[in-house]
C-alpha cells in the first residue's frame, strides 16, 4: 500500500549484487537488447513442489533476473518467499525450500520494470479472498490496466503494488460469480493484452494463456505431477517431459485428484505468438510454437546468408545470442565460423575508467576482440537484433581496432522499429535506431562496411511458414511492423505518451 | 497481500540486532512486563517535518522498539520509509531523512505483536484512495476488528497486512461520504476499542482519540508547526512546547494554512484513560492526564509506604522502572534509598550458560546484586508491577544469595489479573500470577518475607482522584479490575480463546 | 600486516550499529568522559570455558564496547573468533560458542582507539611460536612500545597490528630463554607502563599485573575452574566466587592439573592502582582495591557534601554515573535525592536537527530535564568528573530552561588536568577544561551558580586512606596531579607531541 | 596471527554469493577441472593506478574468483582493500577506488585453497619493514615453503597467514643485504617452485618470474605507465599495449622516474612454461608463450582430428572451454560444428532435488542437451581435459538420454595423471581418473562409444614445437608426464602425503 517504500536494508548492496550478476548470455548490460520481462513455473501433485519450482525457475532465469518469488500450498495454508536477485541466491538452501511446504507451488522471475523495484511487486501476488487464498504468477502485460485500475479504485479497492497483475486479483475479488474459475473468466474477459497465468487456489491450479497466445506457456508431466512453465527447458532441468503447449485462449484446471479440465472461454481467435521468442527470448534448447529454437535460429542464419551474402574471410558471431544464426550463416555460405569476439562472463556496470585508457572499455569488459584471429581479415558479424545500435557501433569499432580489414554486419531479425506493449521491456520508441533512420544511415551510425537485416518474409519462412499472411499474420511481429494485434487502451488514453503514438508514426502509416 | 512473507534478507541478523537492543529501562527482556505496543508522532507546517518526526519518535522509542516507519508529504507526493529495529538505526542519516521531503510527516514505533513481524505491518500504513493518498499511524487496538475485516473481505476488499489499522483504510475507501473527514468519521463510528490516530491526506493532518481517550495523545507547537505525539517528552526533545492533550473523542483537523478545527463526532462520553501509563508505560519526564508522571509515581510510592510499611534497613528499587516509587517510599518512610541492584544496560537474550555456573544467570546479566551494600541488611524491594512473577522470584533469590537477611517486596500497582485488549501486549491470562493465585501464594511463589500491592483506591488517590468512582471509574483499570469499558466483540466471538474469557472467570465474578 | 585495510563488508553498517549501541551508563556519546580502554577475562579447567568467557565479558562490556574477541584451547588447537560491536552481538549464539571448544579460554573487550578500527587489532592476539600457540589479552598501555617496536622491526620482526600488545609477542618469540614463562618474564622486564595480562599457551594460563598494579585484575573460582577478570562483577554474573586480587607485580601460572604457581619476578615495588577505577571506570557492584566501588562512590559524595555544601532544595545526579555520589551527598546533607534528569537509553549520534528546534537537542536525546520536578527549585547537580566541560555546560543550561532557579555543580573527583598514558582514552591535554583554566573560569564556562570539586586529599580519605602520601602516593592519580609513576619513554621521544609534555607544564611545575 | 579466525560477519552469506557467481566459462562447479589459483596485475606511473588495476583484475577474474585485493602507494603511504568474491563486487564503486590513491598499484585475484578462506590470506600481502612498506602479489607456489617457514619461526618470525607468499616477506625482512632488490634476490634464491611476483616498495615496482617461467607474466604500456599482468587480455581491457613477456628468471625494476632495469640473478636455465595455460587456464583472447591461445587451441583440435578421427554426424563442444578445439576439429574433419549442449550461465551449487526428478539434474543446471539437434545423431564431444571424469560421464549420459545414437569423446590434452605443485589446484592424485586406470577402463567409466586423448607429442606440435624434447622438455607438462622440473622438498618431507608420492608411482616409473 505504500507509495514509495524504501526498505531500509542497505539498498546499495542489492544493486551491487545485481550488477555483478548481469552475466547471462541473453542480457546486454548496456540495455541494448529487448528484455522479456518474466518467466513462470508451476507444479501440482508433486512431492517436492517448491523444490521443483525453484529448479524450474532457475532454468528460466534468463527471462527475469532481478527478483524471484515462490508461493506454495500444503492443503491448508499458503506460504510465500520472495527476494531480489537470482533464484540461486534466494532458493538454493534447504531452509528456504523448507519454508514452502506442500504439493502445489508456483513461482515467478522478473525484471523490475515500470512496477518499480520493491519487493511488493515481486510475484506470485497473493490475496486472501472471501473464498480463500488466491495466488497468481503472470507473464505478459495488459494494455488496459490503467483504465481498469482507475475503475476499481473508485469503487474502494486498494492496490498494494503497481503491477498490472494486481488488477486481476481485484477483479476476481469483486466479481459476483460464484466459483473461482468463473470469477477468473469474468476478470479476464475485461482485460486486453498478453498473459500467461498460473493461478493457485485451495482447489488446485489454473493455467491460462491469452486468446492470441502472445506469451508462451507449456505443460509437462513428472510422475503424477503436472507442471506448467514459460519454456520447455524448465522441464528438461527438473527431469520432466513436455506434454504440449497450453493453447492460446485455453484455460486448464488441475485438481488435487489429478483431473485436468480444459475450457476455452474466449472462443477460438487465430493465434499470434510472439515471433521474438524465436529470435532472442527463449533459450536455444527450448521448443517454441512446435519448433526447436536452436533450429529456428540456425534457419534464420541460413536464410540471412541467402538474402545477404558477404564476401569475407570469417563469420563471427556477436556472442552469445548471435551464435546459432552465425553457425547457420557459416554453413550456408561455406565460410569458416570463428570466435572473433570473446565474451567475459564477469560483468559489472560501473567500473571507473583509468584516464589513460582507450575508448569503449565498457564494451570490452564484456566483449574483447580475438586479435590474433581477426587481424588483417575481412569479417561478417552476426547479431540477433539491433535495438539502440550503440553496442553494435562499439563492437564494429573494436573489430577495426583489432585489425579487421573489413567489417560487415548481418542481423537475424528485421529492423526493430516499434515498442512492445505485451510484456517486453523496450526503450522509448524514439531511442530505437530503426525508428529513427533508414538502412543506410543505420550503416553509417554503426560504421560497418555493409549492413543487412533479414526480411520479414524471410523470417517467417525460416520459422516454418510459407510466407507472412498479411491479412492475419501467424505471429505477433508488432515490434517490426507496428501491427498490434490488440487495441492499446492505456496507450491511447495517455496524452503524455502521445509522441510515441504508433498510429501517428509516418513510417507506420 | 501475502499470507506469510518471509523476506529473504537474512532474518536472523535482524533478530540478533533486536536482542542486542533490548536495553531500555522499561522493557524486561524476560517478557515479564506489560508492553505498550506503539508510539506515534506527527508534524505539519514544519520546515523539517521528517527530521522532527524522527527525533520525536526517538524520544518515544520505549513505546515500541521492534520497527519504525515515517511517511511524509511534500504537497504532491507521499514518501515512506520503514525498517526493523530502532529509530536511530533507520532514521539518523541525512540520506534517510532526505528521502522524506515535505512539510508534513508522521511516524510510528511498534512492537511486532500479533500482526507478525514483516515490514508489511510497520506503520504508517498508506493507500492510494480515489481521493488521493491516505496515511495512518495508530496507537491502540480495536476490539471488533476481526468482525469488520470479515465483512470487508466478503465485499471484495483485499487486505495486505494483518494489522487492525488496515480496517480503517478499507472502511474509509468504501465509505460513501463525500469528504475524507466524513469518511473517516463514518469509519470510526464502526470501530470499538482504543485508538490515538494520526492521519495524513493531501489536505492536511487529522489527529483523533477514541471517545474514552484510552490511549494518550498530546498536541504541541514549534514555531508555525503543529505537532502531535503519544507523550509530551517528544516535544521536549524536538524543542517544542506542549499545548494540551487531544481530548477523548476529539478530532483535530490541521490544514496547510495553519487553521485548526476541532470536532467531536462521538458526543461526550466520560473519559477513561489508561491508568497504566502512570504506573509504567510513559516516561517519567512526560505529563499524562494533566500530571507529571514522575510525581505520580513518587506519590504512588508514598501511598504504598503508608499502606504497607516495612521494618527494614534499606529501600531498594528494582531498576529502572521502580526508582521513582522507591524514592517516594523512602522519603515517606524515612528509610535510606540505596542502589541494592545494579542494572546492566547490555542485554542479550540467548547467552549459553556455563554448566558450572550458579542459577539465575539470566536475570544477573541484567540485574546484579550490590553485594557490599545488602549483605546482612533487611531490605524492601520496590517494583512497579508483577506480571508473571518469574523475574520477581529471581530477584528476591538473588538478594538472599547476596546476603540480605530479610527481603520484603512492595508493588506500585494493584495485582495485574486481567488481559488488556486496547493495545497493550499482555501474556495469556493464565500466565498472570495474580490471575492464578491469591496474595499469600504469590508471596510464597516469589519467596519474599512479605508482599504487598498498593490498593486500587490508593492508586487512584496517588494520581489525584479522591477515590475510584465505582459506577464510572475515572481511568481504564481493566487489567486490575476486569471492568472493560467497551464491549469485546472479537473476544466473545473467538471460541478458541474461550478459556480466557474474563466473564467466565470465577475471580472476576 | 596491511597498513590500512578497509574490509569490504559494508563498513557503514557496522558504524551505524555502534552508534545505536552507545547506550551504556558509563559512556558519554559526546566523548566527554574518560574511557577505560579494555576488559579481560580468562577461564581454565572450566567445562564451558568459552561460554563463561562470553558471559564474563558481557559483564565487562562497559570497559570496551567497540570490539570483542575470544580465543580457546582444546588441548590440541587454538580457536579464535572476533567481531566489531558488543559481546551479545557476537557471542550469544550456540554456533559462535561451538566454534570455541576446550577447557581454557580468554577474551577481551575494547575500544578502537589509536590502534585503529580494523579486526586486526581486536584481541586476544595470537601467534604460532616455535614453542606452539601463544595468545594474549591485555588491558593497559606500554609507555615505551614505540621504542621497542622500532628495535624489533630493525631485526626483522613483522608487525601485523598497531597494538602495543603485539610487542610482547615479538619479544617472547625472539627471547633466548628456554621456557615460555621465562621468555614472558624476559619480555615484560623490557616494557614500561601498565598491564593486566592473560596469556594462554599449550601448558596453561598465565595472568600477570604490572609491578605498580595500575590496571585491575582479580582471580576467582567456579568449581574446579580458575578465572581471571578485570572486575569482580564478572564473577557474579557467571556464578563464581572472588578469591582475591592478582597482586601488583605478581605472575600466576595455572596448569591443566589445577596447580597454581605464584611468582614475583619484578621484586616488590609499592603498588599504585588507578584511583579513577573508584571514581568512574568500574561498575558500582564491583570490588576494587579491597572496597565496594558503590560504597567508595557514596563516601566520595559524603565527603563532597562536607567539603562543598550547597543551599538548595534538591540533590540531582547526572545519570547514571553520578547517582551513587549523589545518594551520599543527599544523605550527608539531609536534602532530598531526586531524578531531576531522565536519561534515555536510546542514543544515536547523528540525528538531523529540525531547524525550528531549540538548542542542545543532542544532549536532550540522552538527558531530558524532569520539568515538573525542577521548575522553581534550587538544585545541586552531582557528576563524577568534568573532562571537556561541554556536556556539563549543556546540562546546566537545560536545567535552567526547565525552570530551575539556581543550578549548583559538584564534582566527585578533583579537576582532570593531565592525560593518561596507561590505557585510558583521554582527550589531548589542551582539550581538558581543567588544563585550560582555573576554578572560577570553569564555573563561568559551564554557567553554574557555583562549582566545586572534591579535594585530592578528600578523595583519598573517601577511599579509605588517612591522607594522600605525597612522597609515594597510594594510588596512581596522574590525571589529577600530573605525577606519573613510570617514565614516559615514547612520549618524550615524540617531538610532535611536545606541546602536551607534562614536564613543560607550568601548572605541574 | 590468529590460528583460526572466524569473522563474525555472516559467513554463509558470502558462501551463497560465491555459489551464485560460479558462472564463468572456465570453472566447473563440480570441481572437475584443474584451477589456476591466481592472477596478478600491477601498474606504475599511471594516473589512475588502482582503477586500471581493478579493471585489469576484472579481465583476469577467471584465474581466481573467491577473493580479491588491491594495494596502492601515493608516494607516502600504502593503502589496501580486500574482499571476498569478485572484483566487480569489491572494486567497482568510486568510493572503493578513492580509498586507493596514488600512481602505483598492484592487485591479486585468488581461490581460497590450502591457505584457508580468511581475508588474512588475500593478497597483496603487506608488511612494514625497517626499510619501509613492502607489498607483494604472487601467482604460483613454492615447493619448499614448509621447510623455510619452519626455519623462520624457530628464529622468532611470526606468520600471520598460511600463505606461502608470506615466506618471501620474512626472508626479505631478515636478510642482511642492504637494498630491497638484493634482499629480494637473497630471498628468492632460497625458494624452489613457481612464481610470478609483483612487488611494491617506496622506490617503485619489481616484477619477476621464476627461473623456469612456469607461471605467466607479461609487461605492457599505457602512455607513461608500465603495467604487468598474468595475461595479455588484461591490457586489452584497460586499453594498453602488450610489450613482451617477462622472461623466465628475469627481474624487472621500474622506478618512479620511468626507468626500467632488467636483471637476471638466477642465470639462464632453459624455460619451461606451463603447457596447461594453452590447454585451459588462459583466456582464448590472450597471447601466451608467443602464440594466440585461441589459435593454439584450434590447432590442438586440428591435431586431435588427425590423430583420432570419428565417424559421426556432428562435432559438439563441451561448452565453453571445449569450443575452440571443437572448431579446429570440425574444420579439419569437415564435419558440422553444432551446439549440442547449451550452457546456462546461472549456476548455484546446492539446489534441492525434487524427488521425482530424473538423475543428473546437477549437471543439467549447467549443461542441457539440445534435444532437437542431437536426437538420432552420431556425435563426437570435444572437451579440453578430463580430471575426475565424473562430469564427462554425466554429459555422455545426458546426450544419450537426449537421443544421440552414438557418443564419442575426444580430449584436447593428454591424460591428466599427476598433481601439480606449482600453483594449480588439483585433486588428490588418487582422484584423477587417468591415475586410476588405463584408456579402455576410462572409456567404460564415462560410457562413451570411443575415447581418445591427444598425444603428448601431438600437443607439443600443436603449440608450435617440432616435438617434445624428451631430455629437456620445452614446457612444464608434469601433470601429464610426472616429470617435475624442480625438486619437491615439502612433498618429500611430508610423510602423510607419501601415498601420492609421484616417484613411487608405478606408471611414472
PDB file of N, CA and C in Angstrom, chain C residues 158-196:
ATOM      1  N   UNK C 158      58.012  -8.652  11.921  1.00  0.00           N
ATOM      2  CA  UNK C 158      56.968  -8.035  11.128  1.00  0.00           C
ATOM      3  C   UNK C 158      55.710  -7.941  11.965  1.00  0.00           C
ATOM      4  N   UNK C 159      55.233  -6.716  12.146  1.00  0.00           N
ATOM      5  CA  UNK C 159      54.051  -6.494  12.980  1.00  0.00           C
ATOM      6  C   UNK C 159      52.809  -6.578  12.125  1.00  0.00           C
ATOM      7  N   UNK C 160      51.803  -7.198  12.692  1.00  0.00           N
ATOM      8  CA  UNK C 160      50.556  -7.257  11.948  1.00  0.00           C
ATOM      9  C   UNK C 160      49.539  -6.245  12.439  1.00  0.00           C
ATOM     10  N   UNK C 161      49.724  -5.748  13.627  1.00  0.00           N
ATOM     11  CA  UNK C 161      48.748  -4.814  14.173  1.00  0.00           C
ATOM     12  C   UNK C 161      49.477  -3.556  14.596  1.00  0.00           C
ATOM     13  N   UNK C 162      48.697  -2.562  14.993  1.00  0.00           N
ATOM     14  CA  UNK C 162      49.300  -1.366  15.547  1.00  0.00           C
ATOM     15  C   UNK C 162      49.180  -1.384  17.066  1.00  0.00           C
ATOM     16  N   UNK C 163      48.694  -2.487  17.602  1.00  0.00           N
ATOM     17  CA  UNK C 163      48.503  -2.610  19.041  1.00  0.00           C
ATOM     18  C   UNK C 163      49.841  -2.761  19.744  1.00  0.00           C
ATOM     19  N   UNK C 164      50.005  -2.085  20.877  1.00  0.00           N
ATOM     20  CA  UNK C 164      51.275  -2.247  21.597  1.00  0.00           C
ATOM     21  C   UNK C 164      51.395  -3.641  22.212  1.00  0.00           C
ATOM     22  N   UNK C 165      50.277  -4.323  22.323  1.00  0.00           N
ATOM     23  CA  UNK C 165      50.307  -5.685  22.854  1.00  0.00           C
ATOM     24  C   UNK C 165      51.170  -6.607  21.992  1.00  0.00           C
ATOM     25  N   UNK C 166      51.208  -6.324  20.707  1.00  0.00           N
ATOM     26  CA  UNK C 166      51.958  -7.206  19.826  1.00  0.00           C
ATOM     27  C   UNK C 166      53.455  -7.192  20.148  1.00  0.00           C
ATOM     28  N   UNK C 167      53.926  -6.083  20.726  1.00  0.00           N
ATOM     29  CA  UNK C 167      55.333  -6.018  21.147  1.00  0.00           C
ATOM     30  C   UNK C 167      55.680  -7.207  22.047  1.00  0.00           C
ATOM     31  N   UNK C 168      54.793  -7.528  22.963  1.00  0.00           N
ATOM     32  CA  UNK C 168      55.058  -8.647  23.877  1.00  0.00           C
ATOM     33  C   UNK C 168      55.298  -9.937  23.098  1.00  0.00           C
ATOM     34  N   UNK C 169      54.442 -10.170  22.105  1.00  0.00           N
ATOM     35  CA  UNK C 169      54.552 -11.420  21.359  1.00  0.00           C
ATOM     36  C   UNK C 169      55.902 -11.519  20.659  1.00  0.00           C
ATOM     37  N   UNK C 170      56.333 -10.438  20.030  1.00  0.00           N
ATOM     38  CA  UNK C 170      57.624 -10.488  19.326  1.00  0.00           C
ATOM     39  C   UNK C 170      58.777 -10.615  20.315  1.00  0.00           C
ATOM     40  N   UNK C 171      58.658  -9.947  21.466  1.00  0.00           N
ATOM     41  CA  UNK C 171      59.721 -10.090  22.473  1.00  0.00           C
ATOM     42  C   UNK C 171      59.791 -11.540  22.949  1.00  0.00           C
ATOM     43  N   UNK C 172      58.653 -12.165  23.151  1.00  0.00           N
ATOM     44  CA  UNK C 172      58.648 -13.573  23.561  1.00  0.00           C
ATOM     45  C   UNK C 172      59.221 -14.456  22.441  1.00  0.00           C
ATOM     46  N   UNK C 173      58.810 -14.175  21.190  1.00  0.00           N
ATOM     47  CA  UNK C 173      59.245 -15.012  20.061  1.00  0.00           C
ATOM     48  C   UNK C 173      60.757 -14.972  19.872  1.00  0.00           C
ATOM     49  N   UNK C 174      61.355 -13.823  20.150  1.00  0.00           N
ATOM     50  CA  UNK C 174      62.790 -13.675  19.898  1.00  0.00           C
ATOM     51  C   UNK C 174      63.633 -13.820  21.168  1.00  0.00           C
ATOM     52  N   UNK C 175      62.987 -14.036  22.305  1.00  0.00           N
ATOM     53  CA  UNK C 175      63.740 -14.238  23.548  1.00  0.00           C
ATOM     54  C   UNK C 175      64.531 -15.542  23.460  1.00  0.00           C
ATOM     55  N   UNK C 176      65.705 -15.568  24.136  1.00  0.00           N
ATOM     56  CA  UNK C 176      66.501 -16.787  24.047  1.00  0.00           C
ATOM     57  C   UNK C 176      66.353 -17.680  25.273  1.00  0.00           C
ATOM     58  N   UNK C 177      65.451 -17.346  26.184  1.00  0.00           N
ATOM     59  CA  UNK C 177      65.219 -18.226  27.336  1.00  0.00           C
ATOM     60  C   UNK C 177      64.499 -19.487  26.890  1.00  0.00           C
ATOM     61  N   UNK C 178      64.656 -20.560  27.629  1.00  0.00           N
ATOM     62  CA  UNK C 178      64.098 -21.831  27.154  1.00  0.00           C
ATOM     63  C   UNK C 178      62.588 -21.975  27.380  1.00  0.00           C
ATOM     64  N   UNK C 179      62.044 -21.545  28.519  1.00  0.00           N
ATOM     65  CA  UNK C 179      60.618 -21.805  28.770  1.00  0.00           C
ATOM     66  C   UNK C 179      59.790 -20.573  28.420  1.00  0.00           C
ATOM     67  N   UNK C 180      58.524 -20.853  28.190  1.00  0.00           N
ATOM     68  CA  UNK C 180      57.616 -19.754  27.863  1.00  0.00           C
ATOM     69  C   UNK C 180      57.517 -18.772  29.022  1.00  0.00           C
ATOM     70  N   UNK C 181      57.440 -19.278  30.246  1.00  0.00           N
ATOM     71  CA  UNK C 181      57.323 -18.384  31.397  1.00  0.00           C
ATOM     72  C   UNK C 181      58.541 -17.471  31.487  1.00  0.00           C
ATOM     73  N   UNK C 182      59.724 -18.038  31.286  1.00  0.00           N
ATOM     74  CA  UNK C 182      60.934 -17.214  31.346  1.00  0.00           C
ATOM     75  C   UNK C 182      60.989 -16.221  30.190  1.00  0.00           C
ATOM     76  N   UNK C 183      60.554 -16.661  29.032  1.00  0.00           N
ATOM     77  CA  UNK C 183      60.528 -15.749  27.890  1.00  0.00           C
ATOM     78  C   UNK C 183      59.563 -14.586  28.141  1.00  0.00           C
ATOM     79  N   UNK C 184      58.452 -14.897  28.785  1.00  0.00           N
ATOM     80  CA  UNK C 184      57.487 -13.835  29.068  1.00  0.00           C
ATOM     81  C   UNK C 184      58.050 -12.853  30.090  1.00  0.00           C
ATOM     82  N   UNK C 185      58.694 -13.384  31.128  1.00  0.00           N
ATOM     83  CA  UNK C 185      59.325 -12.506  32.122  1.00  0.00           C
ATOM     84  C   UNK C 185      60.392 -11.657  31.443  1.00  0.00           C
ATOM     85  N   UNK C 186      61.201 -12.294  30.600  1.00  0.00           N
ATOM     86  CA  UNK C 186      62.239 -11.584  29.840  1.00  0.00           C
ATOM     87  C   UNK C 186      61.616 -10.430  29.051  1.00  0.00           C
ATOM     88  N   UNK C 187      60.475 -10.703  28.439  1.00  0.00           N
ATOM     89  CA  UNK C 187      59.803  -9.673  27.638  1.00  0.00           C
ATOM     90  C   UNK C 187      59.266  -8.558  28.524  1.00  0.00           C
ATOM     91  N   UNK C 188      58.619  -8.928  29.628  1.00  0.00           N
ATOM     92  CA  UNK C 188      57.967  -7.912  30.459  1.00  0.00           C
ATOM     93  C   UNK C 188      58.978  -7.013  31.162  1.00  0.00           C
ATOM     94  N   UNK C 189      60.179  -7.558  31.404  1.00  0.00           N
ATOM     95  CA  UNK C 189      61.235  -6.723  32.002  1.00  0.00           C
ATOM     96  C   UNK C 189      61.536  -5.514  31.118  1.00  0.00           C
ATOM     97  N   UNK C 190      61.334  -5.677  29.816  1.00  0.00           N
ATOM     98  CA  UNK C 190      61.678  -4.601  28.885  1.00  0.00           C
ATOM     99  C   UNK C 190      60.586  -3.547  28.743  1.00  0.00           C
ATOM    100  N   UNK C 191      59.354  -3.905  29.143  1.00  0.00           N
ATOM    101  CA  UNK C 191      58.284  -2.939  28.929  1.00  0.00           C
ATOM    102  C   UNK C 191      58.087  -2.072  30.155  1.00  0.00           C
ATOM    103  N   UNK C 192      57.621  -0.875  29.896  1.00  0.00           N
ATOM    104  CA  UNK C 192      57.336   0.087  30.966  1.00  0.00           C
ATOM    105  C   UNK C 192      55.888   0.526  30.765  1.00  0.00           C
ATOM    106  N   UNK C 193      55.161   0.643  31.860  1.00  0.00           N
ATOM    107  CA  UNK C 193      53.762   1.068  31.745  1.00  0.00           C
ATOM    108  C   UNK C 193      52.837   0.175  32.523  1.00  0.00           C
ATOM    109  N   UNK C 194      51.603   0.096  32.022  1.00  0.00           N
ATOM    110  CA  UNK C 194      50.552  -0.589  32.775  1.00  0.00           C
ATOM    111  C   UNK C 194      50.074  -1.801  32.013  1.00  0.00           C
ATOM    112  N   UNK C 195      49.901  -2.903  32.747  1.00  0.00           N
ATOM    113  CA  UNK C 195      49.317  -4.048  32.073  1.00  0.00           C
ATOM    114  C   UNK C 195      48.658  -4.999  33.061  1.00  0.00           C
ATOM    115  N   UNK C 196      47.529  -5.516  32.625  1.00  0.00           N
ATOM    116  CA  UNK C 196      46.943  -6.704  33.246  1.00  0.00           C
ATOM    117  C   UNK C 196      46.806  -7.660  32.083  1.00  0.00           C
TER     118      UNK C 196
END
